Tab-separated table of C-alpha atoms and ligand atoms in Angstrom:
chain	number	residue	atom	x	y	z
A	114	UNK	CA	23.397	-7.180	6.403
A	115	UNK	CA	20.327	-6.786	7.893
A	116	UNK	CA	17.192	-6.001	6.257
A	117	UNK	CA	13.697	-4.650	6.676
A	118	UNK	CA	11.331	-7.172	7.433
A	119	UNK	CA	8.263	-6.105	5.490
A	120	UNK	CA	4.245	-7.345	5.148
A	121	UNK	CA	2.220	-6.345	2.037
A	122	UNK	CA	-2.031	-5.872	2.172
A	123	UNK	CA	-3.664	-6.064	-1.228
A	124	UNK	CA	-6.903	-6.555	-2.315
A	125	UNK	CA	-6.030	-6.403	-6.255
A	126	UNK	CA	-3.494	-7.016	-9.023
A	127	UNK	CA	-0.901	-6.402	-7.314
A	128	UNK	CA	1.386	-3.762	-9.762
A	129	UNK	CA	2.847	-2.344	-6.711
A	130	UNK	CA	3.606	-5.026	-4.962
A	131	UNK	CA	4.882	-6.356	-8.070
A	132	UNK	CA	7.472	-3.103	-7.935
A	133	UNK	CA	8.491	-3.488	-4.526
A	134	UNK	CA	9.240	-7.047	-5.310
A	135	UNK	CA	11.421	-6.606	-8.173
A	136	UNK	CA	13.268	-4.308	-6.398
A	137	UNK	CA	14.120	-6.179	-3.205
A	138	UNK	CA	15.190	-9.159	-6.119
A	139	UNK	CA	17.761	-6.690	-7.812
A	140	UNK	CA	19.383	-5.609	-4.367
A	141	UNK	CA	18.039	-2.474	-4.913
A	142	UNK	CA	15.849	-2.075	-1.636
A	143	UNK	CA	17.078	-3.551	1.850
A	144	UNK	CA	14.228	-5.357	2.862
A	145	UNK	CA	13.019	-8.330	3.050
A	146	UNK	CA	8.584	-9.825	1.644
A	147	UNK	CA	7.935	-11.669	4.211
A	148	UNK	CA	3.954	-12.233	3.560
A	149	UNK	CA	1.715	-10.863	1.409
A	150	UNK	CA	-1.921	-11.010	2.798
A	151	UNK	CA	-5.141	-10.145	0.762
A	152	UNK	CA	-8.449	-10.116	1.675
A	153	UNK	CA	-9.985	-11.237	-1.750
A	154	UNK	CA	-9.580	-15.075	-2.220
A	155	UNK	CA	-8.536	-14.746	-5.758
A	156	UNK	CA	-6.763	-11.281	-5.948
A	157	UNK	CA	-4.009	-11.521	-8.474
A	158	UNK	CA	-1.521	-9.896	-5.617
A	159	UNK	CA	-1.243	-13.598	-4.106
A	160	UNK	CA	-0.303	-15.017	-7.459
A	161	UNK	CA	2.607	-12.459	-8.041
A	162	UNK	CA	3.501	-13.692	-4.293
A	163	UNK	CA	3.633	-17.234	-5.452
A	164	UNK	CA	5.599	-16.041	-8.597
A	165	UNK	CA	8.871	-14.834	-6.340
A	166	UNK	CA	8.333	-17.557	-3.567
A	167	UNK	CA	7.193	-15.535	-0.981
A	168	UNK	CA	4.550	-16.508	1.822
A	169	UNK	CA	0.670	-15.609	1.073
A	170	UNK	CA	-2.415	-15.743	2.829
A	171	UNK	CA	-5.782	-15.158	2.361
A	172	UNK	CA	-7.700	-13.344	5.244
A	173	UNK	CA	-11.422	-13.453	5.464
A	174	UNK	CA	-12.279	-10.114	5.542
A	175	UNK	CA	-15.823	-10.705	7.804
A	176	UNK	CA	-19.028	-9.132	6.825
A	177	UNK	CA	-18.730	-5.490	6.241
A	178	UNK	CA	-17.863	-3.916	3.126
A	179	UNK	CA	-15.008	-1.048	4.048
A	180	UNK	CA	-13.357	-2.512	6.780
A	181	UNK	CA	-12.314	-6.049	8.270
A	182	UNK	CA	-14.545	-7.178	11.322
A	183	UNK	CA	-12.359	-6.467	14.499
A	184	UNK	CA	-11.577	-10.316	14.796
A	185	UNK	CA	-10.150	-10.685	11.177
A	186	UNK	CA	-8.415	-7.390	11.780
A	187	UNK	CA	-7.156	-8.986	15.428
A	188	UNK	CA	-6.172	-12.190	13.190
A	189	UNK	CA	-4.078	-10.023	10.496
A	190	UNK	CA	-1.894	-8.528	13.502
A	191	UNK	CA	-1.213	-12.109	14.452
A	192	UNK	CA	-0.560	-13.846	11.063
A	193	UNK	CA	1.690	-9.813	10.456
A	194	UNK	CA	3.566	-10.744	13.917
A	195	UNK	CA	3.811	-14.528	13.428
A	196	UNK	CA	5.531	-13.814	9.838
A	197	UNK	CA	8.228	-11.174	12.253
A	198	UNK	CA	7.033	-8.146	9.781
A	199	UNK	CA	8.021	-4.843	11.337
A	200	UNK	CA	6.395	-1.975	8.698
A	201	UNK	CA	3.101	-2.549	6.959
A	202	UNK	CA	2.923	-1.569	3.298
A	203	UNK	CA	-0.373	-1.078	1.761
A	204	UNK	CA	-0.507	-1.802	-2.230
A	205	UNK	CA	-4.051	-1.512	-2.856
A	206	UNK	CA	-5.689	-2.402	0.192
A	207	UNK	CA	-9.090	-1.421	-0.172
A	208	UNK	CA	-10.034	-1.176	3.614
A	209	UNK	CA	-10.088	0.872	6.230
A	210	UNK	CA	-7.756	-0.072	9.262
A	211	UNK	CA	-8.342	0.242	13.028
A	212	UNK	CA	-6.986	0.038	15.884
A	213	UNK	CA	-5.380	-3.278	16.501
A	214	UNK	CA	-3.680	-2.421	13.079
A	215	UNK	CA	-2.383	1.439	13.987
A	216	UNK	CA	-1.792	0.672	17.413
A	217	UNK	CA	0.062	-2.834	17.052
A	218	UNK	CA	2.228	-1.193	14.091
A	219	UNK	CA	2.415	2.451	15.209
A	220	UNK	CA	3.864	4.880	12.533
A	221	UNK	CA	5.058	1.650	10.760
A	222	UNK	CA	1.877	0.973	8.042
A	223	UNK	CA	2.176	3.041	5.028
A	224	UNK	CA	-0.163	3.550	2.255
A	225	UNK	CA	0.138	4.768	-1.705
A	226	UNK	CA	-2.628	6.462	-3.232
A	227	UNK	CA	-3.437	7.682	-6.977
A	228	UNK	CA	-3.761	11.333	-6.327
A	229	UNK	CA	-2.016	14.456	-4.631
A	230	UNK	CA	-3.698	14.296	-0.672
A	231	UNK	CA	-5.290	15.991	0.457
A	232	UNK	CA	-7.456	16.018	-2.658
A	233	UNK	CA	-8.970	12.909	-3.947
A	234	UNK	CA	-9.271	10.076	-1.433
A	235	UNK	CA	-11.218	7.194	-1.916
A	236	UNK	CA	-12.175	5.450	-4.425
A	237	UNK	CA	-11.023	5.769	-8.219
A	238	UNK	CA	-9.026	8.873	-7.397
A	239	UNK	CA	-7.927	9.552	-11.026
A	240	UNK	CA	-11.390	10.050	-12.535
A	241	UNK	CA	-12.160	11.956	-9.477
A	242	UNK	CA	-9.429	14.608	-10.609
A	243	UNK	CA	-10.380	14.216	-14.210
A	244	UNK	CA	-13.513	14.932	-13.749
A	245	UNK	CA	-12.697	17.668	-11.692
A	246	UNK	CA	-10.944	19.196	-14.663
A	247	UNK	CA	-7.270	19.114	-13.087
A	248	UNK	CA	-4.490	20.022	-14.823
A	249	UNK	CA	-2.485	17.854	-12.366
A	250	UNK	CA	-2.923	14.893	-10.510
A	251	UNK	CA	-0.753	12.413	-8.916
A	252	UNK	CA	0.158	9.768	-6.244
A	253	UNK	CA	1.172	10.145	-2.656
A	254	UNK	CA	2.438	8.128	-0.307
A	255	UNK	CA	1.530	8.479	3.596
A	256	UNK	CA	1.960	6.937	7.320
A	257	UNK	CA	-1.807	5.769	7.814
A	258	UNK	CA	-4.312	6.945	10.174
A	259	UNK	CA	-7.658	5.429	10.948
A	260	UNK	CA	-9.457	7.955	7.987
A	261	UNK	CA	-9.849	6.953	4.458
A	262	UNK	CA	-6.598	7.929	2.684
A	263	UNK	CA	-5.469	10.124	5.551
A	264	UNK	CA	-2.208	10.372	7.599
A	265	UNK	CA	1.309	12.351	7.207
A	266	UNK	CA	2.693	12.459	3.595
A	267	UNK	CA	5.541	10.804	2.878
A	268	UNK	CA	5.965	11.888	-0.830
A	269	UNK	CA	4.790	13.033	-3.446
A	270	UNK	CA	4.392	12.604	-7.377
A	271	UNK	CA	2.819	14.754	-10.004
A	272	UNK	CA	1.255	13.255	-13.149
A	273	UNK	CA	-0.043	15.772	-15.715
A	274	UNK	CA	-3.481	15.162	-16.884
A	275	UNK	CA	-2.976	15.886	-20.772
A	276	UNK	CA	-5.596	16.715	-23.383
A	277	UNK	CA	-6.004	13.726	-25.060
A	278	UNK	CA	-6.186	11.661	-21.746
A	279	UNK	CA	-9.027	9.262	-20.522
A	280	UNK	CA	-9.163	8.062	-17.347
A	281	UNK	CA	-8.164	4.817	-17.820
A	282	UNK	CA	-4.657	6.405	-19.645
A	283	UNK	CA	-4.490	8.829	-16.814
A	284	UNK	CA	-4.622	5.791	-14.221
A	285	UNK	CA	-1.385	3.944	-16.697
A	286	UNK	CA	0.763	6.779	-16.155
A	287	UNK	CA	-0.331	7.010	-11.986
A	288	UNK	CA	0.678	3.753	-11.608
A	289	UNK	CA	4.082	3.844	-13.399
A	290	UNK	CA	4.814	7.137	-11.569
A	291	UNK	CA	3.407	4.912	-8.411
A	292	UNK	CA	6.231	1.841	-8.969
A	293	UNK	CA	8.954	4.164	-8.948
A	294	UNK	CA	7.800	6.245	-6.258
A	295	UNK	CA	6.789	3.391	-3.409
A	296	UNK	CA	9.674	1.131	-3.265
A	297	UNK	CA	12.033	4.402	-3.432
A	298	UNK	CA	10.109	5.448	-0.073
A	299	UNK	CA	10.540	2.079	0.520
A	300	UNK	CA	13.907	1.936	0.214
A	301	UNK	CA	14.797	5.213	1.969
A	302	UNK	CA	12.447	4.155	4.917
A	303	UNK	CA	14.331	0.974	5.147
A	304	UNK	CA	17.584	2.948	5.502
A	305	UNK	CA	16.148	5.382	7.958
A	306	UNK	CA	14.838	2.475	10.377
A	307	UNK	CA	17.960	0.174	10.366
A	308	UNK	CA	20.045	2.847	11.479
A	309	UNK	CA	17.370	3.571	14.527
A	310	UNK	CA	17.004	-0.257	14.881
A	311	UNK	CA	12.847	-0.597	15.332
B	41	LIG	C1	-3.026	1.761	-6.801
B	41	LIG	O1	-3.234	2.709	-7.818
B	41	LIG	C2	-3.118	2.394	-5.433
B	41	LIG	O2	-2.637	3.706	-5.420
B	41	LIG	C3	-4.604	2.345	-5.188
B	41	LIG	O3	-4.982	1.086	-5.653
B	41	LIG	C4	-4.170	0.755	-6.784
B	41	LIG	C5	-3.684	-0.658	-6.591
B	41	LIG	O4	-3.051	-1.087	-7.756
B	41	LIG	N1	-4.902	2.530	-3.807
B	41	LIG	C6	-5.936	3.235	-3.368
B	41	LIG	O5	-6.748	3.765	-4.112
B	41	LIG	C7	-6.012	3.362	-1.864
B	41	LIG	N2	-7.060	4.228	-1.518
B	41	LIG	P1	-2.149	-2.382	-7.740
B	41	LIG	O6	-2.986	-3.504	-7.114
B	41	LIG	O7	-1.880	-2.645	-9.193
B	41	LIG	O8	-0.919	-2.091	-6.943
């Protein structure tokens, strides 16, 4: 049967990725890791890679702080096209992409983020809607565009924020809500696309 071939960008611990991973081990997703790429040397996303014998890479990210310097972002299409990846998942990517990314992998990068888009990109979404005094937050998942935590939604979680909550609990229950939710897009994206043949 043929399967998705799929790329993941990190730049952290990798829970997501994690998720997706487990998945594709139980049969439950049709696709197929076929390099995970962060641009932190020593992100924990390239150990869980190692841990279920799939390709990893670092990419040197270049010298600005929100995005990757148009060569390293050049470099990431080539190591993405080298490894035969056809969609782009995001699990904690922490930079901005541009156009050798969205126009080498059109409508095939997707992104998860901890809150209900529109509301709350950036950074450390789940304090940003507790501190807003929300009575619910969530996590999204979305096509990517070149803005910060932008494009057309996928899907959509919701995560009460509860009385007794911190931030930090708030953020637990956003990311188990987020490991069920991605690799069922996943999964459902994977079906879509093998029937259309990309
Ligand atoms: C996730 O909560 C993801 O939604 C968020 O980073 C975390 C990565 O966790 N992404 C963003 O905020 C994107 N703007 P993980 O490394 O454990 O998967």
């Amino acid at each position: 049967m043929k399967q998705l071939r799929i790329g993941i960008l990190g730049s952290g611990k990798g829970s997501n990725c994690r998720a997706i991973l487990e998945r594709v081990r139980s049969g439950d997703l049709a696709a197929e890791v076929r390099v995970v790429i962060s641009d932190v040397v020593d992100a924990p996303i390239l150990d869980i890679a190692r841990e279920f014998g799939v390709a990893n890479a670092y990419l040197p990210p270049g010298q600005f702080r929100t995005r990757l310097e148009p060569r390293a972002e050049e470099e990431l299409v080539k190591m993405l096209r080298e490894a035969g990846v056809e969609v782009v998942v995001l699990a904690g990517f922490m930079r901005v992409l541009h156009e050798p990314m969205l126009k080498a992998f059109s409508r095939r990068i997707i992104n998860i983020h901890p809150s209900l888009l529109p509301k709350f990109p950036g950074l450390e979404a789940w304090k940003q809607a507790f501190v807003a005094g929300e009575k619910v937050t969530g996590c999204t998942v979305h096509y990517l565009d070149e803005q910060i935590d932008h494009g057309q939604i996928i899907a959509q979680r919701e995560v009460a924020i509860l009385p007794a909550d911190t931030p930090e609990s708030l953020h637990e229950r956003i990311q188990i809500a987020e490991h069920e939710l991605y690799p069922a897009v996943i999964a459902e994206f994977c079906e879509k696309h093998l029937e259309t043949d990309l």
